[in-house]
Amino acid sequence: MTSGIHDPAAYYYRRLYTDAVRAVEAARAHPGIGPVAVGGASQGGAIALAVSALVPDLACALLDVPFMCHIRHATQITPEYPYAELAAYCRAFKDQVERVFETLAYFDGVNFAARARTPALFSVGLQDGVTPPSTVFAAYNHYAGEKDIRVYPYNGHEGGESAHVMERVARAKKALG
């Protein structure tokens, strides 16, 4: 979480997001590939959210308990890792807090959500300490494209488990034809 934290160009997640965009571009370049969807849970949900904003014309985005959303708020409300790593860093280096969050703003799912136009299905577990529900709702509420969300009141970071897998399959099947 803190590797390269002082420079958006050197921050760890820059490579992850870039690689994900390039993977979609590579898939689309193959002549046998039709529509492309993205999806993931937690860190994978964060990456899929970024890709849904950075790559045009995706069929759908399946964003389960997406991590890296409303990051500053998350560091203030959950003691769970990996946000706890950022909180510990800010506690140790008080003079660097604003610089840390300036860098993280480039990778925050809320900011990507505002640019995303891909039809999306989100999920959230209301008892999730790893990706607090308020952070998921922040991304969902800022999402610019067509969107829907499944809320699982009695689930944590596992989200809706097998019930939600069926939701994902149905959504992908409809979007991909």
mmCIF file with all atom_site columns, C-alpha atoms in Angstrom:
data_model
loop_
_atom_site.group_PDB
_atom_site.id
_atom_site.type_symbol
_atom_site.label_atom_id
_atom_site.label_alt_id
_atom_site.label_comp_id
_atom_site.label_asym_id
_atom_site.label_entity_id
_atom_site.label_seq_id
_atom_site.pdbx_PDB_ins_code
_atom_site.Cartn_x
_atom_site.Cartn_y
_atom_site.Cartn_z
_atom_site.occupancy
_atom_site.B_iso_or_equiv
_atom_site.pdbx_formal_charge
_atom_site.auth_seq_id
_atom_site.auth_comp_id
_atom_site.auth_asym_id
_atom_site.auth_atom_id
_atom_site.pdbx_PDB_model_num
ATOM 1   C CA . MET A 1 1   ? 0.000   0.000   0.000   1.00 0.00 ? 1   MET A CA 1
ATOM 2   C CA . THR A 1 2   ? 2.892   2.408   0.596   1.00 0.00 ? 2   THR A CA 1
ATOM 3   C CA . SER A 1 3   ? 5.308   1.407   -2.163  1.00 0.00 ? 3   SER A CA 1
ATOM 4   C CA . GLY A 1 4   ? 5.918   4.600   -4.163  1.00 0.00 ? 4   GLY A CA 1
ATOM 5   C CA . ILE A 1 5   ? 3.378   6.527   -2.065  1.00 0.00 ? 5   ILE A CA 1
ATOM 6   C CA . HIS A 1 6   ? 5.025   9.925   -2.647  1.00 0.00 ? 6   HIS A CA 1
ATOM 7   C CA . ASP A 1 7   ? 4.732   9.960   -6.426  1.00 0.00 ? 7   ASP A CA 1
ATOM 8   C CA . PRO A 1 8   ? 1.722   8.937   -8.537  1.00 0.00 ? 8   PRO A CA 1
ATOM 9   C CA . ALA A 1 9   ? 4.075   7.897   -11.355 1.00 0.00 ? 9   ALA A CA 1
ATOM 10  C CA . ALA A 1 10  ? 5.912   5.489   -9.041  1.00 0.00 ? 10  ALA A CA 1
ATOM 11  C CA . TYR A 1 11  ? 2.979   4.241   -6.967  1.00 0.00 ? 11  TYR A CA 1
ATOM 12  C CA . TYR A 1 12  ? 2.459   0.473   -6.951  1.00 0.00 ? 12  TYR A CA 1
ATOM 13  C CA . TYR A 1 13  ? -1.164  0.593   -8.129  1.00 0.00 ? 13  TYR A CA 1
ATOM 14  C CA . ARG A 1 14  ? -0.205  2.536   -11.248 1.00 0.00 ? 14  ARG A CA 1
ATOM 15  C CA . ARG A 1 15  ? 1.428   -0.604  -12.604 1.00 0.00 ? 15  ARG A CA 1
ATOM 16  C CA . LEU A 1 16  ? -1.547  -2.764  -11.666 1.00 0.00 ? 16  LEU A CA 1
ATOM 17  C CA . TYR A 1 17  ? -4.087  -0.479  -13.312 1.00 0.00 ? 17  TYR A CA 1
ATOM 18  C CA . THR A 1 18  ? -1.903  -0.047  -16.402 1.00 0.00 ? 18  THR A CA 1
ATOM 19  C CA . ASP A 1 19  ? -1.408  -3.802  -16.752 1.00 0.00 ? 19  ASP A CA 1
ATOM 20  C CA . ALA A 1 20  ? -5.158  -4.376  -16.492 1.00 0.00 ? 20  ALA A CA 1
ATOM 21  C CA . VAL A 1 21  ? -5.890  -1.835  -19.233 1.00 0.00 ? 21  VAL A CA 1
ATOM 22  C CA . ARG A 1 22  ? -3.224  -3.416  -21.431 1.00 0.00 ? 22  ARG A CA 1
ATOM 23  C CA . ALA A 1 23  ? -4.698  -6.876  -20.795 1.00 0.00 ? 23  ALA A CA 1
ATOM 24  C CA . VAL A 1 24  ? -8.088  -5.706  -22.059 1.00 0.00 ? 24  VAL A CA 1
ATOM 25  C CA . GLU A 1 25  ? -6.416  -4.115  -25.106 1.00 0.00 ? 25  GLU A CA 1
ATOM 26  C CA . ALA A 1 26  ? -4.553  -7.370  -25.813 1.00 0.00 ? 26  ALA A CA 1
ATOM 27  C CA . ALA A 1 27  ? -7.741  -9.416  -25.502 1.00 0.00 ? 27  ALA A CA 1
ATOM 28  C CA . ARG A 1 28  ? -9.588  -7.077  -27.843 1.00 0.00 ? 28  ARG A CA 1
ATOM 29  C CA . ALA A 1 29  ? -6.789  -7.347  -30.422 1.00 0.00 ? 29  ALA A CA 1
ATOM 30  C CA . HIS A 1 30  ? -7.400  -11.074 -30.815 1.00 0.00 ? 30  HIS A CA 1
ATOM 31  C CA . PRO A 1 31  ? -9.658  -11.742 -33.817 1.00 0.00 ? 31  PRO A CA 1
ATOM 32  C CA . GLY A 1 32  ? -11.741 -14.349 -31.984 1.00 0.00 ? 32  GLY A CA 1
ATOM 33  C CA . ILE A 1 33  ? -12.706 -12.072 -29.099 1.00 0.00 ? 33  ILE A CA 1
ATOM 34  C CA . GLY A 1 34  ? -16.087 -10.366 -29.053 1.00 0.00 ? 34  GLY A CA 1
ATOM 35  C CA . PRO A 1 35  ? -17.358 -8.060  -26.333 1.00 0.00 ? 35  PRO A CA 1
ATOM 36  C CA . VAL A 1 36  ? -15.200 -7.776  -23.210 1.00 0.00 ? 36  VAL A CA 1
ATOM 37  C CA . ALA A 1 37  ? -16.354 -7.525  -19.603 1.00 0.00 ? 37  ALA A CA 1
ATOM 38  C CA . VAL A 1 38  ? -14.274 -6.800  -16.516 1.00 0.00 ? 38  VAL A CA 1
ATOM 39  C CA . GLY A 1 39  ? -14.829 -7.939  -12.981 1.00 0.00 ? 39  GLY A CA 1
ATOM 40  C CA . GLY A 1 40  ? -13.247 -8.627  -9.678  1.00 0.00 ? 40  GLY A CA 1
ATOM 41  C CA . ALA A 1 41  ? -13.637 -8.578  -5.938  1.00 0.00 ? 41  ALA A CA 1
ATOM 42  C CA . SER A 1 42  ? -11.777 -6.439  -3.414  1.00 0.00 ? 42  SER A CA 1
ATOM 43  C CA . GLN A 1 43  ? -8.480  -5.448  -5.053  1.00 0.00 ? 43  GLN A CA 1
ATOM 44  C CA . GLY A 1 44  ? -9.770  -7.012  -8.268  1.00 0.00 ? 44  GLY A CA 1
ATOM 45  C CA . GLY A 1 45  ? -12.901 -4.881  -7.917  1.00 0.00 ? 45  GLY A CA 1
ATOM 46  C CA . ALA A 1 46  ? -10.734 -1.773  -7.603  1.00 0.00 ? 46  ALA A CA 1
ATOM 47  C CA . ILE A 1 47  ? -8.810  -2.711  -10.724 1.00 0.00 ? 47  ILE A CA 1
ATOM 48  C CA . ALA A 1 48  ? -12.000 -3.501  -12.656 1.00 0.00 ? 48  ALA A CA 1
ATOM 49  C CA . LEU A 1 49  ? -13.463 -0.156  -11.557 1.00 0.00 ? 49  LEU A CA 1
ATOM 50  C CA . ALA A 1 50  ? -10.395 1.693   -12.856 1.00 0.00 ? 50  ALA A CA 1
ATOM 51  C CA . VAL A 1 51  ? -10.521 -0.225  -16.136 1.00 0.00 ? 51  VAL A CA 1
ATOM 52  C CA . SER A 1 52  ? -14.229 0.543   -16.539 1.00 0.00 ? 52  SER A CA 1
ATOM 53  C CA . ALA A 1 53  ? -13.296 4.230   -16.505 1.00 0.00 ? 53  ALA A CA 1
ATOM 54  C CA . LEU A 1 54  ? -10.164 3.976   -18.651 1.00 0.00 ? 54  LEU A CA 1
ATOM 55  C CA . VAL A 1 55  ? -11.331 1.609   -21.405 1.00 0.00 ? 55  VAL A CA 1
ATOM 56  C CA . PRO A 1 56  ? -14.289 2.617   -23.588 1.00 0.00 ? 56  PRO A CA 1
ATOM 57  C CA . ASP A 1 57  ? -17.048 0.311   -24.781 1.00 0.00 ? 57  ASP A CA 1
ATOM 58  C CA . LEU A 1 58  ? -16.786 -2.555  -22.317 1.00 0.00 ? 58  LEU A CA 1
ATOM 59  C CA . ALA A 1 59  ? -19.804 -4.846  -22.153 1.00 0.00 ? 59  ALA A CA 1
ATOM 60  C CA . CYS A 1 60  ? -20.112 -4.657  -18.358 1.00 0.00 ? 60  CYS A CA 1
ATOM 61  C CA . ALA A 1 61  ? -18.215 -4.280  -15.116 1.00 0.00 ? 61  ALA A CA 1
ATOM 62  C CA . LEU A 1 62  ? -18.796 -6.623  -12.164 1.00 0.00 ? 62  LEU A CA 1
ATOM 63  C CA . LEU A 1 63  ? -17.493 -4.756  -9.124  1.00 0.00 ? 63  LEU A CA 1
ATOM 64  C CA . ASP A 1 64  ? -17.667 -6.775  -5.938  1.00 0.00 ? 64  ASP A CA 1
ATOM 65  C CA . VAL A 1 65  ? -16.742 -5.165  -2.609  1.00 0.00 ? 65  VAL A CA 1
ATOM 66  C CA . PRO A 1 66  ? -14.289 -2.876  -4.444  1.00 0.00 ? 66  PRO A CA 1
ATOM 67  C CA . PHE A 1 67  ? -11.228 -1.850  -2.472  1.00 0.00 ? 67  PHE A CA 1
ATOM 68  C CA . MET A 1 68  ? -9.388  1.497   -2.959  1.00 0.00 ? 68  MET A CA 1
ATOM 69  C CA . CYS A 1 69  ? -12.545 3.615   -2.792  1.00 0.00 ? 69  CYS A CA 1
ATOM 70  C CA . HIS A 1 70  ? -12.878 6.753   -0.654  1.00 0.00 ? 70  HIS A CA 1
ATOM 71  C CA . ILE A 1 71  ? -9.421  5.870   0.625   1.00 0.00 ? 71  ILE A CA 1
ATOM 72  C CA . ARG A 1 72  ? -8.853  8.649   3.137   1.00 0.00 ? 72  ARG A CA 1
ATOM 73  C CA . HIS A 1 73  ? -12.199 7.943   4.779   1.00 0.00 ? 73  HIS A CA 1
ATOM 74  C CA . ALA A 1 74  ? -11.427 4.209   4.871   1.00 0.00 ? 74  ALA A CA 1
ATOM 75  C CA . THR A 1 75  ? -8.143  4.815   6.703   1.00 0.00 ? 75  THR A CA 1
ATOM 76  C CA . GLN A 1 76  ? -10.057 6.773   9.330   1.00 0.00 ? 76  GLN A CA 1
ATOM 77  C CA . ILE A 1 77  ? -12.840 4.257   10.000  1.00 0.00 ? 77  ILE A CA 1
ATOM 78  C CA . THR A 1 78  ? -11.410 0.739   9.754   1.00 0.00 ? 78  THR A CA 1
ATOM 79  C CA . PRO A 1 79  ? -8.604  -0.872  11.709  1.00 0.00 ? 79  PRO A CA 1
ATOM 80  C CA . GLU A 1 80  ? -8.394  -3.680  9.127   1.00 0.00 ? 80  GLU A CA 1
ATOM 81  C CA . TYR A 1 81  ? -5.532  -4.291  6.747   1.00 0.00 ? 81  TYR A CA 1
ATOM 82  C CA . PRO A 1 82  ? -4.621  -3.187  4.186   1.00 0.00 ? 82  PRO A CA 1
ATOM 83  C CA . TYR A 1 83  ? -5.998  0.263   5.088   1.00 0.00 ? 83  TYR A CA 1
ATOM 84  C CA . ALA A 1 84  ? -4.305  -0.111  8.489   1.00 0.00 ? 84  ALA A CA 1
ATOM 85  C CA . GLU A 1 85  ? -0.953  -0.031  6.673   1.00 0.00 ? 85  GLU A CA 1
ATOM 86  C CA . LEU A 1 86  ? -1.746  3.427   5.314   1.00 0.00 ? 86  LEU A CA 1
ATOM 87  C CA . ALA A 1 87  ? -2.968  4.617   8.714   1.00 0.00 ? 87  ALA A CA 1
ATOM 88  C CA . ALA A 1 88  ? 0.229   3.355   10.374  1.00 0.00 ? 88  ALA A CA 1
ATOM 89  C CA . TYR A 1 89  ? 2.325   5.128   7.752   1.00 0.00 ? 89  TYR A CA 1
ATOM 90  C CA . CYS A 1 90  ? 0.460   8.389   8.321   1.00 0.00 ? 90  CYS A CA 1
ATOM 91  C CA . ARG A 1 91  ? 0.801   7.968   12.068  1.00 0.00 ? 91  ARG A CA 1
ATOM 92  C CA . ALA A 1 92  ? 4.576   7.526   11.724  1.00 0.00 ? 92  ALA A CA 1
ATOM 93  C CA . PHE A 1 93  ? 5.086   10.273  9.129   1.00 0.00 ? 93  PHE A CA 1
ATOM 94  C CA . LYS A 1 94  ? 2.652   13.002  10.140  1.00 0.00 ? 94  LYS A CA 1
ATOM 95  C CA . ASP A 1 95  ? 4.368   15.574  7.956   1.00 0.00 ? 95  ASP A CA 1
ATOM 96  C CA . GLN A 1 96  ? 3.657   13.473  4.835   1.00 0.00 ? 96  GLN A CA 1
ATOM 97  C CA . VAL A 1 97  ? -0.073  12.844  5.269   1.00 0.00 ? 97  VAL A CA 1
ATOM 98  C CA . GLU A 1 98  ? -1.274  15.338  2.654   1.00 0.00 ? 98  GLU A CA 1
ATOM 99  C CA . ARG A 1 99  ? 1.283   14.140  0.094   1.00 0.00 ? 99  ARG A CA 1
ATOM 100 C CA . VAL A 1 100 ? 0.166   10.538  0.695   1.00 0.00 ? 100 VAL A CA 1
ATOM 101 C CA . PHE A 1 101 ? -3.469  11.387  -0.004  1.00 0.00 ? 101 PHE A CA 1
ATOM 102 C CA . GLU A 1 102 ? -2.553  13.532  -3.019  1.00 0.00 ? 102 GLU A CA 1
ATOM 103 C CA . THR A 1 103 ? -0.943  10.434  -4.535  1.00 0.00 ? 103 THR A CA 1
ATOM 104 C CA . LEU A 1 104 ? -3.815  8.149   -3.514  1.00 0.00 ? 104 LEU A CA 1
ATOM 105 C CA . ALA A 1 105 ? -6.361  10.477  -5.136  1.00 0.00 ? 105 ALA A CA 1
ATOM 106 C CA . TYR A 1 106 ? -5.031  9.342   -8.522  1.00 0.00 ? 106 TYR A CA 1
ATOM 107 C CA . PHE A 1 107 ? -5.996  5.761   -7.668  1.00 0.00 ? 107 PHE A CA 1
ATOM 108 C CA . ASP A 1 108 ? -9.196  6.254   -5.704  1.00 0.00 ? 108 ASP A CA 1
ATOM 109 C CA . GLY A 1 109 ? -12.154 4.361   -7.146  1.00 0.00 ? 109 GLY A CA 1
ATOM 110 C CA . VAL A 1 110 ? -14.484 7.272   -6.404  1.00 0.00 ? 110 VAL A CA 1
ATOM 111 C CA . ASN A 1 111 ? -12.568 9.372   -8.929  1.00 0.00 ? 111 ASN A CA 1
ATOM 112 C CA . PHE A 1 112 ? -12.610 6.589   -11.514 1.00 0.00 ? 112 PHE A CA 1
ATOM 113 C CA . ALA A 1 113 ? -16.322 6.027   -10.888 1.00 0.00 ? 113 ALA A CA 1
ATOM 114 C CA . ALA A 1 114 ? -17.088 9.600   -11.926 1.00 0.00 ? 114 ALA A CA 1
ATOM 115 C CA . ARG A 1 115 ? -15.600 8.842   -15.380 1.00 0.00 ? 115 ARG A CA 1
ATOM 116 C CA . ALA A 1 116 ? -16.962 5.328   -15.882 1.00 0.00 ? 116 ALA A CA 1
ATOM 117 C CA . ARG A 1 117 ? -19.687 4.712   -18.456 1.00 0.00 ? 117 ARG A CA 1
ATOM 118 C CA . THR A 1 118 ? -19.650 0.905   -18.555 1.00 0.00 ? 118 THR A CA 1
ATOM 119 C CA . PRO A 1 119 ? -22.871 -0.703  -17.255 1.00 0.00 ? 119 PRO A CA 1
ATOM 120 C CA . ALA A 1 120 ? -21.950 -1.978  -13.789 1.00 0.00 ? 120 ALA A CA 1
ATOM 121 C CA . LEU A 1 121 ? -23.116 -4.312  -11.064 1.00 0.00 ? 121 LEU A CA 1
ATOM 122 C CA . PHE A 1 122 ? -21.689 -3.568  -7.612  1.00 0.00 ? 122 PHE A CA 1
ATOM 123 C CA . SER A 1 123 ? -21.931 -5.617  -4.452  1.00 0.00 ? 123 SER A CA 1
ATOM 124 C CA . VAL A 1 124 ? -21.379 -4.703  -0.813  1.00 0.00 ? 124 VAL A CA 1
ATOM 125 C CA . GLY A 1 125 ? -21.399 -6.572  2.472   1.00 0.00 ? 125 GLY A CA 1
ATOM 126 C CA . LEU A 1 126 ? -22.692 -4.352  5.252   1.00 0.00 ? 126 LEU A CA 1
ATOM 127 C CA . GLN A 1 127 ? -20.448 -6.075  7.815   1.00 0.00 ? 127 GLN A CA 1
ATOM 128 C CA . ASP A 1 128 ? -17.260 -5.665  5.775   1.00 0.00 ? 128 ASP A CA 1
ATOM 129 C CA . GLY A 1 129 ? -14.316 -4.271  7.733   1.00 0.00 ? 129 GLY A CA 1
ATOM 130 C CA . VAL A 1 130 ? -11.840 -4.607  4.853   1.00 0.00 ? 130 VAL A CA 1
ATOM 131 C CA . THR A 1 131 ? -13.841 -2.510  2.377   1.00 0.00 ? 131 THR A CA 1
ATOM 132 C CA . PRO A 1 132 ? -16.205 -0.553  4.618   1.00 0.00 ? 132 PRO A CA 1
ATOM 133 C CA . PRO A 1 133 ? -19.692 -0.229  3.127   1.00 0.00 ? 133 PRO A CA 1
ATOM 134 C CA . SER A 1 134 ? -19.551 3.578   3.091   1.00 0.00 ? 134 SER A CA 1
ATOM 135 C CA . THR A 1 135 ? -16.544 3.409   0.759   1.00 0.00 ? 135 THR A CA 1
ATOM 136 C CA . VAL A 1 136 ? -18.333 1.096   -1.662  1.00 0.00 ? 136 VAL A CA 1
ATOM 137 C CA . PHE A 1 137 ? -21.420 3.321   -1.611  1.00 0.00 ? 137 PHE A CA 1
ATOM 138 C CA . ALA A 1 138 ? -19.215 6.360   -2.280  1.00 0.00 ? 138 ALA A CA 1
ATOM 139 C CA . ALA A 1 139 ? -17.966 4.752   -5.506  1.00 0.00 ? 139 ALA A CA 1
ATOM 140 C CA . TYR A 1 140 ? -21.432 3.530   -6.434  1.00 0.00 ? 140 TYR A CA 1
ATOM 141 C CA . ASN A 1 141 ? -22.992 6.961   -5.878  1.00 0.00 ? 141 ASN A CA 1
ATOM 142 C CA . HIS A 1 142 ? -20.344 8.631   -8.050  1.00 0.00 ? 142 HIS A CA 1
ATOM 143 C CA . TYR A 1 143 ? -20.544 6.023   -10.811 1.00 0.00 ? 143 TYR A CA 1
ATOM 144 C CA . ALA A 1 144 ? -21.512 7.846   -14.007 1.00 0.00 ? 144 ALA A CA 1
ATOM 145 C CA . GLY A 1 145 ? -22.714 4.873   -16.038 1.00 0.00 ? 145 GLY A CA 1
ATOM 146 C CA . GLU A 1 146 ? -25.741 2.635   -15.740 1.00 0.00 ? 146 GLU A CA 1
ATOM 147 C CA . LYS A 1 147 ? -25.430 0.851   -12.411 1.00 0.00 ? 147 LYS A CA 1
ATOM 148 C CA . ASP A 1 148 ? -27.042 -1.475  -9.938  1.00 0.00 ? 148 ASP A CA 1
ATOM 149 C CA . ILE A 1 149 ? -25.953 -2.741  -6.528  1.00 0.00 ? 149 ILE A CA 1
ATOM 150 C CA . ARG A 1 150 ? -26.634 -5.824  -4.463  1.00 0.00 ? 150 ARG A CA 1
ATOM 151 C CA . VAL A 1 151 ? -26.506 -5.249  -0.719  1.00 0.00 ? 151 VAL A CA 1
ATOM 152 C CA . TYR A 1 152 ? -25.812 -8.172  1.609   1.00 0.00 ? 152 TYR A CA 1
ATOM 153 C CA . PRO A 1 153 ? -26.692 -7.018  5.155   1.00 0.00 ? 153 PRO A CA 1
ATOM 154 C CA . TYR A 1 154 ? -25.262 -10.033 6.983   1.00 0.00 ? 154 TYR A CA 1
ATOM 155 C CA . ASN A 1 155 ? -22.105 -10.530 4.965   1.00 0.00 ? 155 ASN A CA 1
ATOM 156 C CA . GLY A 1 156 ? -18.617 -9.157  5.297   1.00 0.00 ? 156 GLY A CA 1
ATOM 157 C CA . HIS A 1 157 ? -15.795 -9.087  2.779   1.00 0.00 ? 157 HIS A CA 1
ATOM 158 C CA . GLU A 1 158 ? -16.999 -12.312 1.160   1.00 0.00 ? 158 GLU A CA 1
ATOM 159 C CA . GLY A 1 159 ? -19.955 -10.325 -0.201  1.00 0.00 ? 159 GLY A CA 1
ATOM 160 C CA . GLY A 1 160 ? -22.928 -12.324 -1.374  1.00 0.00 ? 160 GLY A CA 1
ATOM 161 C CA . GLU A 1 161 ? -20.985 -15.553 -1.883  1.00 0.00 ? 161 GLU A CA 1
ATOM 162 C CA . SER A 1 162 ? -22.628 -18.117 -4.183  1.00 0.00 ? 162 SER A CA 1
ATOM 163 C CA . ALA A 1 163 ? -25.881 -16.144 -4.425  1.00 0.00 ? 163 ALA A CA 1
ATOM 164 C CA . HIS A 1 164 ? -23.960 -13.237 -5.871  1.00 0.00 ? 164 HIS A CA 1
ATOM 165 C CA . VAL A 1 165 ? -22.009 -15.474 -8.236  1.00 0.00 ? 165 VAL A CA 1
ATOM 166 C CA . MET A 1 166 ? -25.330 -16.284 -9.875  1.00 0.00 ? 166 MET A CA 1
ATOM 167 C CA . GLU A 1 167 ? -26.093 -12.544 -10.170 1.00 0.00 ? 167 GLU A CA 1
ATOM 168 C CA . ARG A 1 168 ? -22.699 -12.006 -11.814 1.00 0.00 ? 168 ARG A CA 1
ATOM 169 C CA . VAL A 1 169 ? -23.184 -14.863 -14.262 1.00 0.00 ? 169 VAL A CA 1
ATOM 170 C CA . ALA A 1 170 ? -26.631 -13.607 -15.273 1.00 0.00 ? 170 ALA A CA 1
ATOM 171 C CA . ARG A 1 171 ? -25.353 -10.052 -15.753 1.00 0.00 ? 171 ARG A CA 1
ATOM 172 C CA . ALA A 1 172 ? -22.345 -11.172 -17.797 1.00 0.00 ? 172 ALA A CA 1
ATOM 173 C CA . LYS A 1 173 ? -24.438 -13.530 -19.904 1.00 0.00 ? 173 LYS A CA 1
ATOM 174 C CA . LYS A 1 174 ? -26.874 -10.717 -20.736 1.00 0.00 ? 174 LYS A CA 1
ATOM 175 C CA . ALA A 1 175 ? -24.100 -8.215  -21.511 1.00 0.00 ? 175 ALA A CA 1
ATOM 176 C CA . LEU A 1 176 ? -21.966 -10.568 -23.571 1.00 0.00 ? 176 LEU A CA 1
ATOM 177 C CA . GLY A 1 177 ? -24.877 -12.024 -25.510 1.00 0.00 ? 177 GLY A CA 1
#
